[in-house]
Amino acid sequence: MSALTIRRIIVWVVGLAAGALIATIMVTVILPWLGPNAGIPISIAKYGYQYFLWTALPLGLLFVVWLDYFLKTRILPD
């Protein structure tokens, strides 16, 4: 495998993992303070796995775009 392919794999893995981490923090820490739960944490299961996927995926793609730009992996066309 070339160095570019390894960097692209790293961009995808790190970007999607960062999106999942930020989504987890949003669901369990930030959303309870904004809703009627008065700060009581919400689990991912109670939030819903499909909703969590649709929250984490766009956040992960946002990280992928920026990592692609900074690491110059050319996943997105210039």
Coordinates of N, CA and C in Angstrom, one line a residue:
M1 N 0.8 -1.2 0.0 CA 0.0 0.0 0.0 C 0.9 1.2 0.0
S2 N 0.4 2.2 -0.7 CA 1.2 3.5 -0.8 C 1.0 4.3 0.4
A3 N 1.8 5.3 0.6 CA 1.7 6.2 1.8 C 0.4 7.0 1.7
L4 N -0.1 7.3 0.5 CA -1.3 8.1 0.3 C -2.5 7.3 0.7
T5 N -2.5 6.0 0.4 CA -3.6 5.1 0.8 C -3.7 5.0 2.3
I6 N -2.6 4.9 2.9 CA -2.5 4.8 4.4 C -3.0 6.0 5.0
R7 N -2.6 7.2 4.5 CA -3.1 8.5 5.0 C -4.6 8.6 4.8
R8 N -5.2 8.1 3.7 CA -6.6 8.2 3.4 C -7.4 7.3 4.4
I9 N -6.8 6.1 4.7 CA -7.5 5.2 5.7 C -7.5 5.9 7.1
I10 N -6.3 6.5 7.4 CA -6.2 7.2 8.7 C -7.3 8.4 8.8
V11 N -7.4 9.1 7.7 CA -8.4 10.2 7.6 C -9.8 9.7 7.9
W12 N -10.2 8.6 7.2 CA -11.5 8.1 7.4 C -11.7 7.6 8.8
V13 N -10.8 6.8 9.3 CA -11.0 6.2 10.7 C -11.0 7.3 11.7
V14 N -10.0 8.2 11.7 CA -10.0 9.3 12.7 C -11.2 10.2 12.6
G15 N -11.6 10.6 11.4 CA -12.7 11.5 11.2 C -14.0 10.9 11.7
L16 N -14.3 9.7 11.3 CA -15.5 9.1 11.8 C -15.5 8.8 13.3
A17 N -14.4 8.4 13.8 CA -14.3 8.2 15.3 C -14.5 9.5 16.0
A18 N -13.9 10.6 15.5 CA -14.1 11.9 16.1 C -15.6 12.3 16.1
G19 N -16.2 12.1 14.9 CA -17.6 12.4 14.8 C -18.5 11.6 15.8
A20 N -18.2 10.3 16.0 CA -18.9 9.5 17.0 C -18.6 10.0 18.4
L21 N -17.4 10.4 18.7 CA -17.1 10.9 20.0 C -17.8 12.2 20.3
I22 N -17.8 13.1 19.4 CA -18.5 14.4 19.6 C -20.0 14.2 19.7
A23 N -20.5 13.2 18.9 CA -22.0 12.9 19.0 C -22.3 12.3 20.3
T24 N -21.4 11.5 20.9 CA -21.7 10.9 22.2 C -21.7 12.0 23.3
I25 N -20.7 12.9 23.2 CA -20.7 14.0 24.1 C -21.9 14.9 24.0
M26 N -22.3 15.1 22.8 CA -23.5 15.9 22.6 C -24.8 15.3 23.2
V27 N -24.9 14.0 22.9 CA -26.1 13.3 23.4 C -26.2 13.1 24.9
T28 N -25.0 12.7 25.5 CA -25.0 12.4 26.9 C -24.8 13.6 27.8
V29 N -24.2 14.7 27.3 CA -23.9 15.8 28.2 C -24.6 17.1 27.8
I30 N -24.6 17.4 26.5 CA -25.2 18.7 26.1 C -26.7 18.7 26.0
L31 N -27.3 17.7 25.3 CA -28.7 17.6 25.1 C -29.5 17.5 26.4
P32 N -29.1 16.8 27.5 CA -29.9 16.8 28.7 C -30.0 18.2 29.3
W33 N -29.1 19.1 29.1 CA -29.2 20.4 29.7 C -30.1 21.3 28.9
L34 N -30.3 21.0 27.6 CA -31.2 21.8 26.8 C -32.6 21.4 26.8
G35 N -32.9 20.2 27.3 CA -34.3 19.6 27.3 C -34.9 19.6 28.6
P36 N -36.0 18.9 28.8 CA -36.7 18.9 30.1 C -36.1 17.9 31.1
N37 N -34.9 17.3 30.8 CA -34.4 16.3 31.7 C -33.6 16.9 32.9
A38 N -33.4 18.2 32.9 CA -32.8 18.9 34.0 C -31.4 18.3 34.3
G39 N -30.6 18.0 33.2 CA -29.3 17.6 33.4 C -29.1 16.1 33.7
I40 N -30.1 15.3 33.6 CA -30.0 13.9 33.8 C -29.5 13.3 32.5
P41 N -28.4 12.6 32.5 CA -27.8 12.0 31.2 C -28.7 11.1 30.5
I42 N -28.6 11.2 29.2 CA -29.4 10.3 28.3 C -28.5 9.3 27.7
S43 N -28.9 8.0 27.7 CA -28.0 7.0 27.1 C -28.2 6.9 25.6
I44 N -27.3 6.3 24.9 CA -27.4 6.2 23.5 C -28.6 5.3 23.1
A45 N -28.8 4.3 23.9 CA -29.9 3.4 23.7 C -31.3 4.1 23.8
K46 N -31.4 5.0 24.8 CA -32.6 5.7 24.9 C -32.8 6.8 23.8
Y47 N -31.7 7.4 23.4 CA -31.7 8.4 22.3 C -32.0 7.7 21.0
G48 N -31.6 6.5 20.8 CA -31.9 5.7 19.6 C -30.7 5.5 18.8
Y49 N -30.4 4.3 18.4 CA -29.2 4.0 17.6 C -29.2 4.6 16.2
Q50 N -30.4 4.6 15.6 CA -30.5 5.2 14.3 C -30.4 6.7 14.4
Y51 N -30.9 7.4 15.4 CA -30.8 8.8 15.6 C -29.3 9.1 15.8
F52 N -28.7 8.3 16.6 CA -27.2 8.5 16.9 C -26.4 8.4 15.6
L53 N -26.7 7.4 14.8 CA -26.0 7.3 13.5 C -26.2 8.6 12.7
W54 N -27.4 9.1 12.6 CA -27.7 10.3 11.8 C -27.2 11.5 12.5
T55 N -26.8 11.5 13.7 CA -26.1 12.6 14.3 C -24.6 12.5 14.1
A56 N -24.0 11.3 14.3 CA -22.6 11.1 14.2 C -22.0 11.1 12.8
L57 N -22.8 10.6 11.8 CA -22.2 10.6 10.5 C -21.9 11.9 9.9
P58 N -22.8 12.9 9.9 CA -22.5 14.2 9.4 C -21.3 14.9 10.1
L59 N -21.3 14.7 11.4 CA -20.1 15.2 12.2 C -18.8 14.6 11.8
G60 N -18.9 13.3 11.6 CA -17.7 12.6 11.1 C -17.2 13.0 9.7
L61 N -18.2 13.3 8.8 CA -17.8 13.7 7.5 C -17.2 15.1 7.5
L62 N -17.7 15.9 8.5 CA -17.1 17.3 8.6 C -15.6 17.1 9.0
F63 N -15.3 16.2 9.9 CA -13.9 16.0 10.3 C -13.1 15.4 9.1
V64 N -13.7 14.5 8.4 CA -13.1 14.0 7.2 C -12.7 15.1 6.2
V65 N -13.6 16.0 6.0 CA -13.3 17.1 5.0 C -12.1 17.9 5.5
W66 N -12.1 18.3 6.8 CA -10.9 19.1 7.3 C -9.6 18.3 7.4
L67 N -9.7 17.0 7.8 CA -8.5 16.2 7.8 C -8.0 16.0 6.4
D68 N -8.9 15.9 5.4 CA -8.5 15.7 4.0 C -7.7 17.0 3.5
Y69 N -8.2 18.1 3.9 CA -7.6 19.4 3.6 C -6.2 19.5 4.2
F70 N -6.1 19.2 5.5 CA -4.8 19.4 6.2 C -3.8 18.3 5.8
L71 N -4.2 17.1 5.6 CA -3.3 16.0 5.3 C -3.0 15.8 3.9
K72 N -3.7 16.6 3.0 CA -3.6 16.6 1.6 C -3.7 15.2 1.0
T73 N -4.8 14.5 1.4 CA -5.0 13.2 0.9 C -5.8 13.1 -0.5
R74 N -6.3 14.3 -0.9 CA -7.0 14.4 -2.1 C -8.2 13.4 -2.2
I75 N -8.9 13.2 -1.1 CA -10.2 12.4 -1.2 C -11.2 13.2 -2.0
L76 N -11.3 14.5 -1.6 CA -12.2 15.4 -2.3 C -11.5 16.1 -3.5
P77 N -12.1 16.3 -4.6 CA -11.4 17.0 -5.7 C -11.1 18.4 -5.3
D78 N -10.1 18.9 -5.8 CA -9.6 20.3 -5.5 C -10.5 21.3 -6.1

